[in-house]
Coordinates of C-alpha atoms and ligand atoms in Angstrom, one line a residue:
X1150 CA 0.0 0.1 0.2
X1151 CA 2.5 3.0 1.4
X1152 CA 5.2 2.0 -1.4
X1153 CA 3.2 5.3 -3.4
X1154 CA 2.7 7.4 -0.4
X1155 CA 4.3 10.5 -0.8
X1156 CA 5.8 12.4 2.1
X1157 CA 4.9 15.8 2.8
X1158 CA 4.7 19.0 5.4
X1159 CA 2.6 21.9 5.5
X1160 CA 4.7 24.9 5.4
X1161 CA 7.9 26.1 4.2
X1162 CA 10.1 23.8 1.8
X1163 CA 8.1 20.0 1.9
X1164 CA 11.0 18.1 0.6
X1165 CA 13.5 19.9 2.9
X1166 CA 11.4 19.6 5.8
X1167 CA 11.3 15.8 5.2
X1168 CA 14.3 15.3 4.8
X1169 CA 15.8 17.1 7.8
X1170 CA 14.2 14.1 9.6
X1171 CA 14.4 11.5 7.6
X1172 CA 18.2 11.0 8.6
X1173 CA 19.6 8.1 11.1
X1174 CA 22.2 10.2 12.1
X1175 CA 20.9 11.8 15.6
X1176 CA 22.3 10.4 18.6
X1177 CA 19.6 7.7 19.0
X1178 CA 19.2 6.9 15.7
X1179 CA 21.3 3.2 16.2
X1180 CA 18.9 2.7 19.2
X1181 CA 15.8 3.2 16.6
X1182 CA 16.7 1.2 13.9
X1183 CA 17.2 -1.9 16.7
X1184 CA 14.3 -1.4 17.9
X1185 CA 12.1 -1.5 15.0
X1186 CA 13.8 -4.3 13.9
X1187 CA 14.3 -6.6 17.2
X1188 CA 11.4 -5.7 19.7
X1189 CA 8.6 -4.5 16.8
X1190 CA 10.4 -7.1 14.4
X1191 CA 9.9 -4.5 11.5
X1192 CA 12.6 -4.9 8.5
X1193 CA 12.1 -1.4 7.7
X1194 CA 10.1 2.2 8.3
X1195 CA 7.1 3.1 6.3
X1196 CA 6.7 6.2 5.2
X1197 CA 6.7 9.3 7.3
X1198 CA 7.6 6.4 10.4
X1199 CA 10.7 7.7 10.5
X1200 CA 10.5 11.1 10.5
X1201 CA 7.8 11.2 12.7
X1202 CA 10.0 8.7 15.5
X1203 CA 12.7 11.6 15.1
X1204 CA 11.2 14.7 15.5
X1205 CA 9.1 13.6 18.8
X1206 CA 12.7 12.6 20.0
X1207 CA 14.1 16.0 19.6
X1208 CA 10.9 16.8 21.7
X1209 CA 9.6 19.0 18.9
X1210 CA 5.6 19.3 18.9
X1211 CA 4.6 16.7 15.4
X1212 CA 1.6 16.8 13.9
X1213 CA 0.4 13.6 11.6
X1214 CA -1.7 12.9 9.1
X1215 CA -0.9 9.5 8.0
X1216 CA -4.7 6.9 6.3
X1217 CA -5.8 4.2 8.3
X1218 CA -3.6 1.2 7.9
X1219 CA -0.5 3.6 7.7
X1220 CA 1.3 2.6 10.3
X1221 CA 0.7 5.9 13.3
X1222 CA 1.0 3.8 16.0
X1223 CA 4.7 3.0 15.3
X1224 CA 5.8 6.4 16.0
X1225 CA 4.6 6.8 19.3
X1226 CA 5.6 3.6 20.5
X1227 CA 8.7 2.9 19.6
X1228 CA 9.9 6.4 20.7
X1229 CA 8.5 5.4 23.9
X1230 CA 10.1 2.0 23.7
X1231 CA 14.0 3.4 23.4
X1232 CA 13.2 6.5 26.4
X1233 CA 13.0 6.2 29.5
X1234 CA 10.6 7.6 31.1
X1235 CA 6.0 7.1 30.6
X1236 CA 4.3 7.8 26.7
X1237 CA 1.2 9.2 28.3
X1238 CA -1.7 7.9 25.1
X1239 CA -4.9 9.4 24.6
X1240 CA -7.1 7.7 22.6
X1241 CA -10.8 7.7 22.4
X1242 CA -12.1 4.2 22.7
X1243 CA -11.6 1.5 25.1
X1244 CA -11.4 -1.5 22.4
X1245 CA -8.8 0.9 20.4
X1246 CA -6.6 0.5 23.7
X1247 CA -7.2 -3.7 24.2
X1248 CA -5.9 -4.1 20.8
X1249 CA -2.8 -2.3 21.3
X1250 CA -1.8 -3.2 24.4
X1251 CA -2.8 -7.1 23.3
X1252 CA 0.1 -6.1 20.5
X1253 CA 2.3 -4.9 22.6
X1254 CA 2.5 -7.6 25.5
X1255 CA 3.5 -10.3 22.7
X1256 CA 5.6 -7.9 22.3
X1257 CA 7.3 -8.1 25.9
X1258 CA 6.5 -4.0 25.9
X1259 CA 5.2 -3.0 29.0
X1260 CA 2.4 -0.7 28.9
X1261 CA -1.3 0.0 30.9
X1262 CA -4.0 1.1 30.6
X1263 CA -6.4 3.1 33.0
X1264 CA -9.8 3.0 32.1
X1265 CA -13.0 3.3 34.0
X1266 CA -13.3 -0.6 34.2
X1267 CA -10.3 -0.7 36.1
X1268 CA -9.7 -2.2 39.2
X1269 CA -8.8 0.2 42.6
X1270 CA -5.7 -1.9 43.2
X1271 CA -5.0 -1.2 39.9
X1272 CA -5.3 1.9 39.7
X1273 CA -3.1 2.3 42.6
X1274 CA -1.0 0.3 41.4
X1275 CA -0.6 2.2 38.1
X1276 CA -0.2 5.4 40.2
X1277 CA 2.7 4.2 41.7
X1278 CA 4.5 3.1 38.6
X1279 CA 3.7 6.5 37.6
X1280 CA 5.8 8.3 40.1
X1281 CA 8.7 5.5 40.7
X1282 CA 11.4 5.9 39.2
X1283 CA 12.7 2.1 38.9
X1284 CA 9.5 1.3 37.3
X1285 CA 10.0 -0.3 33.6
X1286 CA 6.2 1.2 32.3
X1287 CA 6.7 2.7 29.5
X1288 CA 3.5 3.6 27.8
X1289 CA 0.2 4.2 29.3
X1290 CA -3.5 4.3 27.9
X1291 CA -6.2 7.0 29.1
X1292 CA -9.5 8.0 28.3
X1293 CA -10.0 11.4 27.7
X1294 CA -12.6 11.7 30.5
X1295 CA -9.8 9.5 32.7
X1296 CA -7.6 12.9 32.0
X1297 CA -10.5 15.6 32.5
X1298 CA -12.9 14.3 35.4
X1299 CA -10.0 12.6 37.8
X1300 CA -8.0 15.4 39.6
X1301 CA -6.0 12.2 41.4
X1302 CA -5.0 11.7 38.0
X1303 CA -3.9 14.7 37.3
X1304 CA -2.5 15.3 40.1
X1305 CA 0.3 11.8 39.8
X1306 CA 0.9 13.3 36.3
X1307 CA 2.0 16.8 37.8
X1308 CA 4.6 14.6 39.9
X1309 CA 6.0 12.1 37.3
X1310 CA 6.4 15.6 35.3
X1311 CA 8.5 17.1 38.1
X1312 CA 10.6 14.3 38.5
X1313 CA 11.3 13.9 34.7
X1314 CA 9.0 10.7 34.2
X1315 CA 7.0 13.1 31.4
X1316 CA 8.3 11.8 28.6
X1317 CA 5.7 12.8 25.5
X1318 CA 1.9 13.3 25.4
X1319 CA 0.8 11.0 22.3
X1320 CA -2.9 12.2 21.3
X1321 CA -4.3 9.1 18.8
X1322 CA -7.0 10.2 16.5
X1323 CA -6.3 13.8 17.5
X1324 CA -8.9 15.2 14.8
X1325 CA -11.8 14.2 18.3
X1326 CA -10.7 17.7 19.9
X1327 CA -12.9 19.7 16.8
X1328 CA -16.2 20.6 16.4
X1329 CA -15.2 20.5 12.4
X1330 CA -14.6 17.2 12.8
X1331 CA -15.9 14.2 12.0
X1332 CA -16.3 12.5 15.7
X1333 CA -16.2 15.4 18.4
X1334 CA -15.3 14.4 21.7
X1335 CA -16.3 17.1 24.1
X1336 CA -13.2 15.8 26.9
X1337 CA -11.0 16.1 23.9
X1338 CA -11.0 19.9 24.1
X1339 CA -9.5 19.7 28.0
X1340 CA -5.9 18.6 26.3
X1341 CA -5.6 22.4 26.1
X1342 CA -4.7 22.8 29.3
X1343 CA -1.4 20.2 28.7
X1344 CA 0.6 22.6 27.6
X1345 CA 0.1 25.4 30.1
X1346 CA 0.1 22.1 33.2
X1347 CA 3.5 21.1 31.8
X1348 CA 5.1 23.5 29.2
X1349 CA 8.3 21.2 28.7
X1350 CA 6.4 18.8 26.8
X1351 CA 6.2 17.6 23.9
X1352 CA 3.0 16.7 22.2
X1353 CA 2.3 14.2 19.2
X1354 CA -1.3 14.0 17.9
X1355 CA -2.0 11.2 15.4
X1356 CA -5.0 11.3 12.6
X1357 CA -6.3 9.6 9.3
X1358 CA -8.2 13.3 9.6
X1359 CA -6.7 16.1 7.0
X1360 CA -9.8 18.8 6.1
X1361 CA -8.2 21.8 7.0
X1362 CA -10.0 23.3 8.4
X1363 CA -9.6 20.2 11.5
X1364 CA -6.2 20.8 11.3
X1365 CA -6.0 24.3 12.0
X1366 CA -8.5 23.7 14.7
X1367 CA -6.9 21.0 16.4
X1368 CA -3.7 23.1 16.6
X1369 CA -5.3 26.0 18.4
X1370 CA -6.8 23.9 21.1
X1371 CA -3.5 21.4 21.9
X1372 CA -1.4 25.0 22.0
X1373 CA 0.9 23.2 19.0
X1374 CA 1.2 26.2 16.3
X1375 CA 4.6 25.4 16.3
X1376 CA 4.3 21.8 15.7
X1377 CA 6.4 20.1 12.4
X1378 CA 2.9 18.8 10.1
X1379 CA 3.8 15.5 8.4
X1380 CA 1.0 14.4 6.0
X1381 CA 0.8 11.4 4.1
X1382 CA -1.2 11.1 0.7
X1383 CA -4.3 9.4 0.8
X1384 CA -3.9 8.3 -3.1
X1385 CA -4.1 4.7 -3.3
X1386 CA -2.8 4.2 -6.8
X1387 CA -4.2 0.2 -6.7
X1388 CA -7.6 0.8 -6.5
X1389 CA -10.4 0.7 -8.9
X1390 CA -13.1 3.0 -8.2
X1391 CA -16.3 2.7 -9.5
X1392 CA -20.0 3.7 -8.6
X1393 CA -22.6 1.4 -10.7
X1394 CA -26.2 2.0 -10.5
X1395 CA -28.1 -0.2 -8.3
X1396 CA -31.1 -2.0 -9.8
X1397 CA -34.5 -1.0 -8.0
X1398 CA -35.9 -4.4 -7.4
X1399 CA -33.8 -6.6 -4.6
X1400 CA -33.9 -9.7 -6.3
X1401 CA -32.3 -8.2 -9.0
X1402 CA -29.7 -6.7 -7.5
X1403 CA -28.7 -9.5 -5.3
X1404 CA -28.6 -11.0 -8.3
X1405 CA -26.0 -8.9 -10.3
X1406 CA -24.1 -8.7 -6.8
X1407 CA -23.5 -12.6 -6.7
X1408 CA -22.9 -12.3 -11.0
X1409 CA -20.0 -10.2 -10.0
X1410 CA -18.3 -11.3 -7.8
X1411 CA -18.4 -15.0 -9.1
X1412 CA -17.0 -13.6 -12.0
X1413 CA -15.0 -10.9 -11.2
X1414 CA -13.6 -12.3 -8.3
X1415 CA -14.0 -15.3 -7.6
X1416 CA -12.7 -16.8 -4.3
X1417 CA -10.9 -13.6 -4.0
X1418 CA -11.4 -12.1 -0.8
X1419 CA -13.0 -8.9 -0.5
X1420 CA -16.0 -7.1 1.8
X1421 CA -19.4 -5.8 0.9
X1422 CA -20.3 -3.2 3.6
X1423 CA -24.2 -3.1 4.4
X1424 CA -26.3 -0.6 5.7
X1425 CA -27.8 -2.2 8.8
X1426 CA -27.3 -5.1 10.9
X1427 CA -30.9 -7.0 9.6
X1428 CA -29.4 -5.9 5.7
X1429 CA -26.1 -7.3 6.2
X1430 CA -27.7 -10.5 7.6
X1431 CA -29.9 -11.2 5.0
X1432 CA -27.3 -10.5 2.2
X1433 CA -24.9 -12.7 3.7
X1434 CA -27.8 -15.3 3.4
X1435 CA -28.4 -14.2 -0.2
X1436 CA -24.7 -14.6 -1.4
X1437 CA -24.5 -18.0 0.0
X1438 CA -27.3 -20.1 -1.1
X1439 CA -26.1 -18.3 -4.2
X1440 CA -22.7 -20.4 -3.9
X1441 CA -20.4 -18.2 -2.2
X1442 CA -18.7 -18.2 1.2
X1443 CA -20.2 -15.3 2.8
X1444 CA -20.3 -15.1 6.4
X1445 CA -22.4 -11.5 8.2
X1446 CA -20.2 -9.4 10.6
X1447 CA -22.2 -6.9 13.1
X1448 CA -21.3 -4.9 16.0
X1449 CA -25.0 -7.3 18.0
X1450 CA -22.9 -10.5 17.5
X1451 CA -21.0 -11.2 20.5
X1452 CA -17.4 -10.4 20.9
X1453 CA -16.2 -14.3 20.1
X1454 CA -18.8 -14.5 17.1
X1455 CA -17.6 -12.0 15.5
X1456 CA -13.2 -13.3 16.0
X1457 CA -14.3 -16.3 14.6
X1458 CA -15.6 -14.9 11.2
X1459 CA -13.2 -12.5 11.0
X1460 CA -10.5 -15.2 12.0
X1461 CA -12.2 -17.4 9.5
X1462 CA -11.9 -14.4 7.0
X1463 CA -8.2 -14.3 7.4
X1464 CA -7.6 -17.6 6.7
X1465 CA -9.4 -17.6 3.6
X1466 CA -12.4 -20.0 4.5
X1467 CA -15.2 -17.7 3.8
X1468 CA -14.4 -15.5 0.8
X1469 CA -17.0 -13.0 1.8
X1470 CA -17.4 -10.9 4.8
X1471 CA -21.0 -9.0 4.4
X1472 CA -20.7 -6.3 7.4
X1473 CA -22.1 -3.0 8.8
X1474 CA -19.3 -0.1 9.5
X1475 CA -18.9 -2.2 13.1
X1476 CA -16.0 -4.6 10.7
X1477 CA -13.5 -1.9 10.7
X1478 CA -11.1 -1.2 13.8
X1479 CA -7.8 -3.4 13.2
X1480 CA -8.9 -5.2 10.7
X1481 CA -5.3 -5.5 8.3
X1482 CA -5.9 -8.2 5.8
X1483 CA -3.5 -8.1 2.9
X1484 CA -5.2 -9.2 0.2
X1485 CA -8.6 -8.3 -0.1
X1486 CA -9.2 -7.8 -3.7
X1487 CA -12.2 -6.0 -3.3
X1488 CA -14.7 -3.8 -1.4
X1489 CA -18.0 -3.4 -2.3
X1490 CA -21.0 -1.3 -0.6
X1491 CA -24.3 -2.6 -1.0
X1492 CA -25.2 1.5 -0.4
X1493 CA -23.4 4.7 -0.1
X1494 CA -22.0 4.9 3.3
X1495 CA -22.4 8.0 5.5
X1496 CA -19.7 10.0 4.7
X1497 CA -16.8 10.5 1.6
X1498 CA -14.3 10.2 5.2
X1499 CA -15.8 6.9 6.2
X1500 CA -16.4 5.7 2.4
X1501 CA -13.0 5.8 2.1
X1502 CA -12.1 4.5 5.7
X1503 CA -14.0 1.3 4.4
X1504 CA -12.8 0.9 0.8
X1505 CA -9.2 1.3 1.8
X1506 CA -9.4 -2.0 3.7
X1507 CA -9.2 -3.2 -0.2
X1508 CA -5.9 -4.0 -1.9
X1509 CA -3.1 -2.7 0.8
X1510 CA -0.4 -5.4 -0.4
X1511 CA -0.1 -2.5 -3.6
X1512 CA -1.8 -5.8 -5.7
X1513 CA -4.4 -3.9 -7.9
X1514 CA -7.8 -4.1 -6.5
X1515 CA -11.3 -2.5 -6.4
X1516 CA -14.0 -0.5 -4.9
X1517 CA -17.5 -0.9 -6.0
X1518 CA -20.4 1.1 -4.9
X1519 CA -24.1 0.7 -5.8
X1520 CA -25.5 3.7 -5.7
X1521 CA -29.7 4.4 -6.1
X1522 CA -31.7 7.7 -5.0
X1523 CA -33.2 5.7 -2.3
X1524 CA -30.3 5.1 -0.1
X1525 CA -29.8 8.7 0.0
X1526 CA -32.9 9.3 2.2
X1527 CA -32.2 6.5 3.9
X1528 CA -29.2 7.7 4.8
X1529 CA -30.2 11.0 5.9
X1530 CA -33.2 10.4 7.9
X1531 CA -30.3 8.4 10.4
X1532 CA -27.6 11.5 9.7
X1533 CA -29.4 14.8 9.8
X1534 CA -29.5 14.9 13.9
X1535 CA -25.5 15.2 13.9
X1536 CA -23.8 18.4 13.7
X1537 CA -22.1 18.0 10.1
X1538 CA -24.4 15.2 9.3
X1539 CA -25.8 16.2 5.6
X1540 CA -23.0 18.2 4.7
X1541 CA -20.9 14.9 5.1
X1542 CA -23.4 12.7 3.9
X1543 CA -23.6 15.1 0.6
X1544 CA -20.3 14.9 0.4
X1545 CA -20.4 10.7 -0.6
X1546 CA -23.3 12.2 -2.7
X1547 CA -21.1 14.3 -4.9
X1548 CA -19.1 11.2 -5.8
X1549 CA -21.5 9.1 -7.0
X1550 CA -23.4 11.2 -9.3
X1551 CA -20.2 13.7 -10.2
X1552 CA -19.6 10.7 -13.1
X1553 CA -17.3 13.7 -14.6
X1554 CA -14.4 14.5 -12.6
X1555 CA -12.0 11.8 -11.3
X1556 CA -13.3 9.8 -8.6
X1557 CA -9.5 10.1 -7.5
X1558 CA -9.2 13.5 -7.9
X1559 CA -12.7 14.3 -5.5
X1560 CA -11.1 12.4 -2.5
X1561 CA -7.8 13.9 -2.9
X1562 CA -9.9 17.5 -2.8
X1563 CA -11.6 16.4 -0.1
X1564 CA -8.6 16.0 1.9
X1565 CA -6.7 18.7 0.6
X1566 CA -4.3 16.5 -0.2
X1567 CA -2.3 18.2 -2.6
X1568 CA 0.4 16.1 -3.8
X1569 CA -1.7 14.5 -5.6
X1570 CA -3.7 16.9 -6.9
X1571 CA -0.5 18.6 -8.2
X1572 CA 1.2 15.8 -9.6
X1573 CA -1.2 12.7 -9.3
X1574 CA -2.6 11.1 -11.7
X1575 CA -5.6 8.4 -12.2
X1576 CA -3.8 6.2 -15.3
X1577 CA -7.5 5.6 -16.1
X1578 CA -8.0 3.5 -12.5
X1579 CA -11.8 5.4 -12.2
X1580 CA -15.0 4.7 -13.9
X1581 CA -15.1 8.7 -14.7
X1582 CA -11.5 8.6 -16.3
X1583 CA -12.4 5.3 -18.0
X1584 CA -15.9 6.8 -19.6
X1585 CA -14.0 9.7 -20.2
X1586 CA -11.8 8.1 -22.4
X1587 CA -14.9 6.8 -24.4
X1588 CA -16.3 10.1 -24.4
X1589 CA -19.6 9.3 -23.3
X1590 CA -20.3 12.1 -20.4
X1591 CA -22.5 15.1 -21.8
X1592 CA -23.3 18.6 -19.9
X1593 CA -26.7 18.6 -20.3
X1594 CA -28.3 22.3 -19.5
X1595 CA -31.9 21.3 -17.4
X1596 CA -32.5 25.1 -16.6
X1597 CA -36.3 24.2 -17.6
X1598 CA -36.4 20.9 -15.9
X1599 CA -34.8 22.3 -11.9
X1600 CA -37.8 25.0 -12.9
X1601 CA -40.2 22.0 -13.3
X1602 CA -39.2 20.2 -10.3
X1603 CA -39.0 24.0 -7.9
X1604 CA -43.1 24.2 -10.1
X1605 CA -44.1 20.8 -8.6
X1606 CA -43.2 22.0 -5.0
X1607 CA -45.0 25.1 -5.5
X1608 CA -48.0 23.8 -6.1
X1609 CA -47.9 21.1 -3.3
X1610 CA -45.9 23.3 -0.9
X1611 CA -49.0 24.8 1.2
X1612 CA -50.8 21.6 2.0
X1613 CA -49.0 19.3 4.8
X1614 CA -51.2 16.3 3.0
X1615 CA -49.4 16.9 0.0
X1616 CA -45.8 16.6 0.9
X1617 CA -43.5 15.1 -1.7
X1618 CA -40.8 12.2 -0.7
X1619 CA -37.8 12.4 -2.7
X1620 CA -39.1 9.4 -4.2
X1621 CA -42.9 10.6 -5.4
X1622 CA -41.7 14.3 -6.9
X1623 CA -39.0 12.5 -9.0
X1624 CA -42.0 10.6 -10.4
X1625 CA -44.2 14.1 -10.6
X1626 CA -41.6 14.7 -12.7
X1627 CA -41.1 12.3 -14.7
X1628 CA -45.1 11.9 -15.4
X1629 CA -45.2 15.6 -16.5
X1630 CA -41.9 16.4 -18.9
X1631 CA -43.7 12.6 -20.7
X1632 CA -46.7 13.9 -21.1
X1633 CA -45.8 17.5 -22.3
X1634 CA -43.4 16.0 -24.4
X1635 CA -46.2 13.5 -25.6
X1636 CA -48.0 16.6 -28.0
X1637 CA -44.8 18.8 -28.0
X1638 CA -41.2 18.8 -27.5
X1639 CA -41.7 21.1 -24.3
X1640 CA -38.7 18.9 -22.7
X1641 CA -36.0 18.3 -25.2
X1642 CA -33.8 17.1 -23.6
X1643 CA -35.9 14.0 -22.2
X1644 CA -34.2 13.2 -19.0
X1645 CA -35.1 9.8 -18.1
X1646 CA -35.9 8.5 -13.2
X1647 CA -31.9 7.9 -13.1
X1648 CA -31.7 11.3 -14.8
X1649 CA -34.2 13.6 -13.0
X1650 CA -33.0 11.8 -9.6
X1651 CA -29.9 13.4 -10.3
X1652 CA -31.0 17.0 -11.3
X1653 CA -32.8 16.5 -7.7
X1654 CA -29.6 15.1 -6.0
X1655 CA -28.2 18.0 -7.3
X1656 CA -30.6 20.7 -7.0
X1657 CA -30.4 19.7 -2.9
X1658 CA -26.4 19.8 -2.3
X1659 CA -26.3 22.6 -4.1
X1660 CA -29.7 24.6 -2.1
X1661 CA -32.2 24.3 -4.9
X1662 CA -34.1 21.8 -2.5
X1663 CA -33.6 21.2 1.0
X1664 CA -35.0 17.9 3.5
X1665 CA -37.5 18.6 5.8
X1666 CA -37.8 15.9 8.3
X1667 CA -40.4 14.4 10.4
X1668 CA -41.4 12.3 13.0
X1669 CA -44.1 10.1 13.3
X1670 CA -44.6 7.8 16.6
X1671 CA -42.5 5.0 14.7
X1672 CA -40.3 6.8 11.7
X1673 CA -38.5 9.6 10.7
X1674 CA -39.9 10.8 6.9
X1675 CA -37.7 12.7 4.7
X1676 CA -39.7 15.4 2.4
X1677 CA -38.4 17.8 -0.2
X1678 CA -39.2 21.5 -0.2
X1679 CA -37.7 24.3 -1.8
X1680 CA -34.0 25.1 -0.5
X1681 CA -32.9 28.9 0.4
X1682 CA -31.4 29.5 -2.9
X1683 CA -34.6 28.3 -4.7
X1684 CA -35.8 31.8 -5.8
X1685 CA -32.5 32.5 -7.4
X1686 CA -32.9 29.9 -9.6
X1687 CA -35.0 32.5 -11.6
X1688 CA -32.2 34.2 -12.6
X1689 CA -30.0 32.2 -13.8
X1690 CA -30.4 31.0 -17.6
X1691 CA -28.3 27.8 -17.0
X1692 CA -28.4 24.5 -14.7
X1693 CA -25.9 22.3 -16.3
X1694 CA -25.3 18.0 -15.3
X1695 CA -23.3 16.3 -16.7
X1696 CA -25.2 13.1 -18.0
X1697 CA -23.8 9.6 -19.9
X1698 CA -26.0 9.6 -22.5
X1699 CA -25.1 7.4 -25.7
X1700 CA -25.1 10.2 -28.3
X1701 CA -27.5 8.1 -30.7
X1702 CA -30.4 7.5 -28.6
X1703 CA -30.3 11.3 -28.1
X1704 CA -31.6 11.8 -31.4
X1705 CA -33.9 9.4 -31.7
X1706 CA -36.2 10.5 -28.9
X1707 CA -38.7 8.0 -29.4
X1708 CA -37.0 5.1 -27.7
X1709 CA -35.3 7.0 -25.2
X1710 CA -39.3 7.9 -24.4
X1711 CA -40.6 4.3 -24.5
X1712 CA -37.3 3.4 -22.2
X1713 CA -38.7 6.7 -19.6
X1714 CA -42.6 4.2 -19.7
X1715 CA -40.7 1.2 -18.9
X1716 CA -38.7 2.8 -15.8
X1717 CA -41.5 4.4 -14.3
X1718 CA -43.5 1.0 -14.2
X1719 CA -40.5 -0.5 -12.4
X1720 CA -40.2 2.4 -9.7
X1721 CA -44.2 3.0 -8.5
X1722 CA -43.4 -0.5 -6.6
X1723 CA -41.4 0.1 -3.7
X1724 CA -42.6 3.5 -2.7
X1725 CA -41.7 2.2 1.2
X1726 CA -38.1 3.2 0.3
X1727 CA -37.9 7.0 1.9
X1728 CA -39.7 6.3 5.1
X1729 CA -36.9 4.6 7.7
X1730 CA -38.5 3.1 10.9
X1731 CA -36.6 5.3 13.0
X1732 CA -37.1 3.0 16.6
X1733 CA -36.2 -0.4 14.8
X1734 CA -33.5 1.4 12.7
X1735 CA -31.6 3.0 15.6
X1736 CA -30.9 0.0 17.3
X1737 CA -30.5 -2.5 14.2
X1738 CA -27.5 0.8 12.7
X1739 CA -24.4 -0.2 13.9
X1740 CA -23.3 3.3 15.3
X1741 CA -20.2 2.0 16.9
X1742 CA -18.1 2.0 13.7
X1743 CA -14.6 3.2 13.1
X1744 CA -13.8 6.4 11.4
X1745 CA -10.3 7.1 12.5
Ligands
ADP3144 P1 -2.7 3.5 11.5 O1 -3.0 3.8 13.3 O2 -2.7 4.2 10.8 O3 -4.4 2.8 11.6 P2 -1.5 1.1 12.8 O4 -0.5 1.7 13.5 O5 -2.5 0.5 13.7 O6 -2.3 2.5 11.7 O7 -0.4 0.1 12.0 C1 -1.5 -0.9 10.6 C2 -0.7 -1.9 10.5 O8 0.5 -1.7 10.2 C3 -0.6 -2.7 11.7 O9 -0.7 -4.1 11.7 C4 1.1 -2.4 11.9 O10 1.6 -3.6 12.9 C5 1.4 -2.0 10.3 N1 3.0 -1.7 10.8 C6 3.1 -0.2 11.1 N2 3.9 -0.4 10.7 C7 5.1 -0.9 9.8 C8 6.5 -0.9 9.1 N3 6.7 -0.4 9.4 N4 6.3 -2.5 8.5 C9 5.3 -3.2 8.6 N5 3.8 -3.2 9.0 C10 3.9 -1.9 9.6
MG3145 MG1 -4.5 4.1 14.9
ZN3146 ZN1 -9.8 9.0 -12.7

């Protein structure tokens, strides 16, 4: 995976900065190399690991942005091992800490964790170790809550500092301290006082979140404005990114999915990500009954059963894991060849992490996302209560419907990956670039149709029983276009249902439309209403969207009209799509997944 990562840093001359820190002639360098080989039993460093280790060993504040699986843990574990004193690691999840502790124990590294489930005796023991200069404790993991809420612990830390035993503060998943991030944890804010209390302490922050607003915010909160910032490229050159239209009919879809896996990835390891636990169970069953070795995995399964499934997958006894986002943390199978999204993720960031589990070995791998209109609104009823839920959701919707821009570029832009943006290439490793090469994309002015969308909404706006779901809206637009076009060519673009859906989503993401959520005792229903910019549309003369069109079909309108009719029929049956059953869904959906 990472042989292609190019290191960089913020500000200054990038190459200078990394090459300055990439050296092996520091006083600690021999120890570093020895620890890598003999204690961690690794051959060589991955990009930016040595740089980070050197910065933090020189007592300089540092922040590292590296994709999940890049190897951030080693950046603080190795310095901790060769240093005297204790490295304090703040980590948001007990399960994350336990994974790391277990790993460290197998390497005979002395590490402990302090969290709410520790016994009194154990707490006492650790508190003693902290201030005992003969102790061999190297790494202490704590939750942010421990720091923010325990005065006794802070008191011990202060003593540890005075004794010169508090070597560095590591903040793992450091994006959790920013409200701009996707995983804000109020107690992370408390970390802001650390620099005040311990001015000599060096801080190392690590995350896979790279949006600029988050990075700036973190620096401010932690008081580390002068830190050295390292950022790895997020590009995964060996993954082919693709979005496929998901059939409305479920039977049809599962057949397509099964065929895809059988034909394209025979006997190969992969993951299918599903929206809910129930869906993952169903899909696993459906794939199994079609001759694919598939097992499901979700948070409600119990730890033993989950590790059993995981183990079988690692050993290739099962080919496909059908999972919710609970299948994430610590998944490091090198030869996972494909990640299929049964429906869209809740953000582009989540999608990147999930699809990134394919091709860790650097060999060709596939990310295939099955997209359908209804899934957007199924997701939105789940995420709209989160602070940035809808914004995040629209980032992945944009990825799904933007069939002109390189998928890699969309990801790079999202992560501010200027390294890739400056010199990266896709090499036709995404469907957008491939389609472009085949010249199928057409820029279509759908100004009239956009007005029609708003017109239909206006007609229904003041009657509460006439509120429209997105699905209904799309259907009405389609039938209006069809009936007008029967008499004359009022809407010469002849948009089909998929294209109308793309139009509606584009309007939604650009504030011409807005989602409007209503609670009933059992579900959340999402309606579509005019958005903030709806009135601006009148003043524009054009509204462009990019569509994949086969040229000769556009000329032969009759053919298209017939296609449209067929699709209307198909579409009109599963109307329930949008009204997600809130209650049952809430406990069904895995909110516990990782978004490192
Ligand atoms: P991150 O925290 O960035 O998501 P981890 O620190 O959990 O990543 O590391 C991911 C995997 O990479 C782990 O299995 C780890 O053992 C492995 N790894 C880390 N550094 C190296 C290295 N230099 N060589 C080989 N494997 C490594
Ligand atoms: Mg990590
Ligand atoms: Zn591309």
